[in-house]
Tab-separated table of C-alpha atoms in Angstrom:
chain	number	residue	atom	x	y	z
H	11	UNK	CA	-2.674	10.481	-4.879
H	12	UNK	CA	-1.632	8.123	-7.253
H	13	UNK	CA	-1.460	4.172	-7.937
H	14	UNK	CA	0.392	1.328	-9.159
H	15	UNK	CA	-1.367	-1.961	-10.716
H	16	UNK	CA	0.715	-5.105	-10.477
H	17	UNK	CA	-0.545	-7.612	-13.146
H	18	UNK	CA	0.611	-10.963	-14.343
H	19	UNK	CA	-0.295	-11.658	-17.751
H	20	UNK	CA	-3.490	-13.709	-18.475
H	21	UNK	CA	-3.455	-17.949	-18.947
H	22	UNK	CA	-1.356	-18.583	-21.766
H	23	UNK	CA	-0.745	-21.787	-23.814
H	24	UNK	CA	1.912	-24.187	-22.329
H	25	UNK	CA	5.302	-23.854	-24.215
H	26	UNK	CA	5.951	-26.597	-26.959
H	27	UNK	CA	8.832	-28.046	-27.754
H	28	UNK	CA	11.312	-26.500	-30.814
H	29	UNK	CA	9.035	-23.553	-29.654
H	30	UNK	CA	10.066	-20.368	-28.090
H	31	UNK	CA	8.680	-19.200	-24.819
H	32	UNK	CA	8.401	-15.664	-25.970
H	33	UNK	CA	5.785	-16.596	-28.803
H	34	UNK	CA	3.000	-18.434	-26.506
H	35	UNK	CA	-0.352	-16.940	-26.688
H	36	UNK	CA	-3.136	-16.388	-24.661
H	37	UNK	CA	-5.586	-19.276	-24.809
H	38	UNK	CA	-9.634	-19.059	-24.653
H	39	UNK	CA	-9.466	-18.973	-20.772
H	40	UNK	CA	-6.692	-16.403	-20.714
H	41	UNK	CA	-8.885	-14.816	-23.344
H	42	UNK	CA	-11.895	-14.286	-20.790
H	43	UNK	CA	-9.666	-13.119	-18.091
H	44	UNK	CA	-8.889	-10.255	-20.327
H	45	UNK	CA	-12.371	-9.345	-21.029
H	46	UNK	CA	-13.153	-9.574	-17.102
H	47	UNK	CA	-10.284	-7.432	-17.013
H	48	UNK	CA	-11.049	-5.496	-19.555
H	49	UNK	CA	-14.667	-4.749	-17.650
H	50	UNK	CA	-13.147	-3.498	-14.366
H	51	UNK	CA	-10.743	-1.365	-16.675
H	52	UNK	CA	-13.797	0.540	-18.041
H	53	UNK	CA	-15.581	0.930	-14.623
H	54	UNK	CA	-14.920	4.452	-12.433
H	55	UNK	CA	-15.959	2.210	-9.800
H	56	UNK	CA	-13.815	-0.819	-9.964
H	57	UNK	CA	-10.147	-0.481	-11.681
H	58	UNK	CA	-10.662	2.387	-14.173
H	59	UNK	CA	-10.938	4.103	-10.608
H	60	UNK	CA	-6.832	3.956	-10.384
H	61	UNK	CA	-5.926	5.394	-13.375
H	62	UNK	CA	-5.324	6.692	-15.735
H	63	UNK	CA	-2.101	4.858	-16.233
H	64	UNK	CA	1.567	5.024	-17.855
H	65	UNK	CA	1.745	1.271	-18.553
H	66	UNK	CA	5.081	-0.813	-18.837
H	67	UNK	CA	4.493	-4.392	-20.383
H	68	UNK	CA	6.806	-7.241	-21.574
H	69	UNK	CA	7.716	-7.474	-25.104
H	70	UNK	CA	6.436	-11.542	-24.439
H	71	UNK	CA	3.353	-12.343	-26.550
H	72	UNK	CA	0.977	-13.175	-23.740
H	73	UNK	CA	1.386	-10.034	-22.086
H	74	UNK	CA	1.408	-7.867	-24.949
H	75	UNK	CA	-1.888	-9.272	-25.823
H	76	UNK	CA	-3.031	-9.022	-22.339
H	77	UNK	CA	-2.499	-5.679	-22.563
H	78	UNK	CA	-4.342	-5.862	-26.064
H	79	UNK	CA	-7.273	-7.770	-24.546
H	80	UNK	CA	-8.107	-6.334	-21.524
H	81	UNK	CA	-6.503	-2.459	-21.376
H	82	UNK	CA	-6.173	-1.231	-25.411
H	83	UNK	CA	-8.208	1.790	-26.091
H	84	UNK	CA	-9.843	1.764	-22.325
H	85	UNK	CA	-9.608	5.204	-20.476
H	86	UNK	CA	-7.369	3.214	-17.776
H	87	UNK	CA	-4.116	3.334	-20.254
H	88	UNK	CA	-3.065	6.630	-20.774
H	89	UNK	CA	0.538	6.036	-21.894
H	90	UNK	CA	2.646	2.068	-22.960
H	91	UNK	CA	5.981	1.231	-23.147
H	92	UNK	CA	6.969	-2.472	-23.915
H	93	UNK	CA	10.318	-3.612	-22.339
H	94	UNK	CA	12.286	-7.068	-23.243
H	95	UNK	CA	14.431	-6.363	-19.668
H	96	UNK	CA	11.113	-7.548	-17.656
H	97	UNK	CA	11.062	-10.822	-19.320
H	98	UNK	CA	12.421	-13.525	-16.974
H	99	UNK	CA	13.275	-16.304	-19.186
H	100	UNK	CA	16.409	-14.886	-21.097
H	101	UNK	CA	17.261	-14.069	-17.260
H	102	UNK	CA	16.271	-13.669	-13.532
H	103	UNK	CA	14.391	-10.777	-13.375
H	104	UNK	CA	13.900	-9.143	-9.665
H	105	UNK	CA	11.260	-6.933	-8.898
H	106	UNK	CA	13.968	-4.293	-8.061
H	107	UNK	CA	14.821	-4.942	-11.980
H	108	UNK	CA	11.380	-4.434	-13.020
H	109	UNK	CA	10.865	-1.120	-10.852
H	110	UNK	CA	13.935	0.109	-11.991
H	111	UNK	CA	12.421	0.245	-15.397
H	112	UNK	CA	9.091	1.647	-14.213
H	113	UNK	CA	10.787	4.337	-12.323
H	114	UNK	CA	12.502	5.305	-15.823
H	115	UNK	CA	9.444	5.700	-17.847
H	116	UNK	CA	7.111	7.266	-14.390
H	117	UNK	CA	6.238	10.860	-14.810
H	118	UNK	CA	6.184	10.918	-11.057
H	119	UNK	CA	1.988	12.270	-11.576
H	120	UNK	CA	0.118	9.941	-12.485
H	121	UNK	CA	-0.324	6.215	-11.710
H	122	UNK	CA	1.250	3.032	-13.049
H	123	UNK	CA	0.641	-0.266	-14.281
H	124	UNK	CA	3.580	-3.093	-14.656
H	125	UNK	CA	2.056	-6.490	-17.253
H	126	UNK	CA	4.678	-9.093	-15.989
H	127	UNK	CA	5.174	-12.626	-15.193
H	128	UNK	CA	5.931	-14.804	-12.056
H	129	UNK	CA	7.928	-15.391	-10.184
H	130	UNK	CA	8.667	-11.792	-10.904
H	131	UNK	CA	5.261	-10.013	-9.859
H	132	UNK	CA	4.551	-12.131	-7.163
H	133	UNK	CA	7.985	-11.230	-5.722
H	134	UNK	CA	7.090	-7.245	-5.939
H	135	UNK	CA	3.726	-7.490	-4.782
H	136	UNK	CA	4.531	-9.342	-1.589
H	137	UNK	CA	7.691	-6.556	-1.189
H	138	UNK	CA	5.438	-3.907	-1.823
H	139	UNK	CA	2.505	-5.367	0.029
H	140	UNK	CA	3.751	-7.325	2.783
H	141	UNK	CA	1.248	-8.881	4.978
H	142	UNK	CA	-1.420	-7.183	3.343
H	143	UNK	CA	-1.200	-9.875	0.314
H	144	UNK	CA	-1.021	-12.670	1.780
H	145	UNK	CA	-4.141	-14.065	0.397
H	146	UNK	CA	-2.635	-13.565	-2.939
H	147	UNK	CA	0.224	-15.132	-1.599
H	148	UNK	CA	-1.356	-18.682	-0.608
H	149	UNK	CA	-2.879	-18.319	-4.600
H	150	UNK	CA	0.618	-17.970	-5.996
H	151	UNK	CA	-0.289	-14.649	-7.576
H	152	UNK	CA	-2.946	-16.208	-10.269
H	153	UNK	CA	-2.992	-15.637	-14.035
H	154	UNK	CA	-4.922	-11.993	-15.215
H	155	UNK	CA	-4.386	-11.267	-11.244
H	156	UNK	CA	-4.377	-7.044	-10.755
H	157	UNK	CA	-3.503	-5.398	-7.312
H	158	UNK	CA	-3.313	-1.922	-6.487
H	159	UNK	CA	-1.077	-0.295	-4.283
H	160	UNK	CA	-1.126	3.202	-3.367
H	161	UNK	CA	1.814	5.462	-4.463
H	162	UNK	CA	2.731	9.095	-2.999
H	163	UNK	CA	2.794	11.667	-6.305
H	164	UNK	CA	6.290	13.456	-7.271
H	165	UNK	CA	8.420	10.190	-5.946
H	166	UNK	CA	9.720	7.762	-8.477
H	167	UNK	CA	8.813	4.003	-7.337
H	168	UNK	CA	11.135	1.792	-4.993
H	169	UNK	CA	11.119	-0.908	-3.368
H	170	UNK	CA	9.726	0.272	-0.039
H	171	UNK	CA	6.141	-0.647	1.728
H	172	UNK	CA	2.987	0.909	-0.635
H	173	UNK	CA	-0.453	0.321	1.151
H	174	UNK	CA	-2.428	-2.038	-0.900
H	175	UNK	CA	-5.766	-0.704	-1.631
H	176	UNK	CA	-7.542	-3.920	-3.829
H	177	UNK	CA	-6.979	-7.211	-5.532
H	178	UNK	CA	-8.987	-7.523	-8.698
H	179	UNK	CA	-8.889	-11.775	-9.802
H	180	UNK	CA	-10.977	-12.713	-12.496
H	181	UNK	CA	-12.358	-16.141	-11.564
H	182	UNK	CA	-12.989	-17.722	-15.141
């Protein structure tokens, strides 16, 4: 048995103007969600019970240091890959875009974790989860948000129906 994690990157600053979009960083908030994050990570009992993990983040700054923050040098990550083609603002990014890309970089045995952004992630966790997240749904898929869906081993990832096994929101 395997698993995917679905994240969306932590609260970052608000873009500026004459600023780029990719640059903006995580602010003290964000910051905290990543260390909450970061806790569950490291606990065989909370999320470090999915992995370990082949992880595929944006090349954005807020997610790579979401990934810095909350999953660096935790026994959760075993494997990263960074990708510019999950990054929605030099284009609309679907989540059959984004699982494209995981499915390229899955080993097929052992789970997976996707650092993203909305709309993108909230698009592939209500395809992947259906009913089952509609409470994340009505929340609009919050900032530092993880959900777990279970995967079947030796079969790269689709867009099909996983069951979701748990939400993990850090509530800073």
């Amino acid at each position: 048995m395997r698993y995917l994690t679905v994240v969306r990157h932590a609260k970052a600053a608000p873009g500026e103007l004459g600023h780029s979009d990719f640059d903006r960083p995580l602010t003290a908030r964000g910051r905290a969600q990543c260390e909450m994050l970061r806790t569950w990570a490291n606990d065989p009992g909370a999320l470090g019970a999915f992995g370990p993990v082949t992880a595929l983040v944006s090349s954005s700054a807020r997610t790579r240091e979401t990934y810095a923050v909350a999953f660096a040098g935790t026994p959760f990550v075993h494997a990263l890959e960074t990708s510019e083609k999950i990054y929605n603002v030099k284009r609309d990014v679907s989540a059959d875009d984004v699982l494209g890309e995981l499915a390229a970089i899955d080993p097929l045995n052992e789970s997976l974790m996707i650092i993203g952004h909305n709309p993108t992630v909230f698009e592939m966790a209500v395809l992947l989860g259906g009913t089952d997240v509609a409470e994340l749904a009505r929340a609009k898929f919050p900032t530092a948000c993880a959900i777990v869906f279970q995967i079947p081993d030796n079969e790269p990832v689709h867009i099909r129906r996983y069951e979701y096994v748990k939400g993990f929101i850090p509530e800073v």
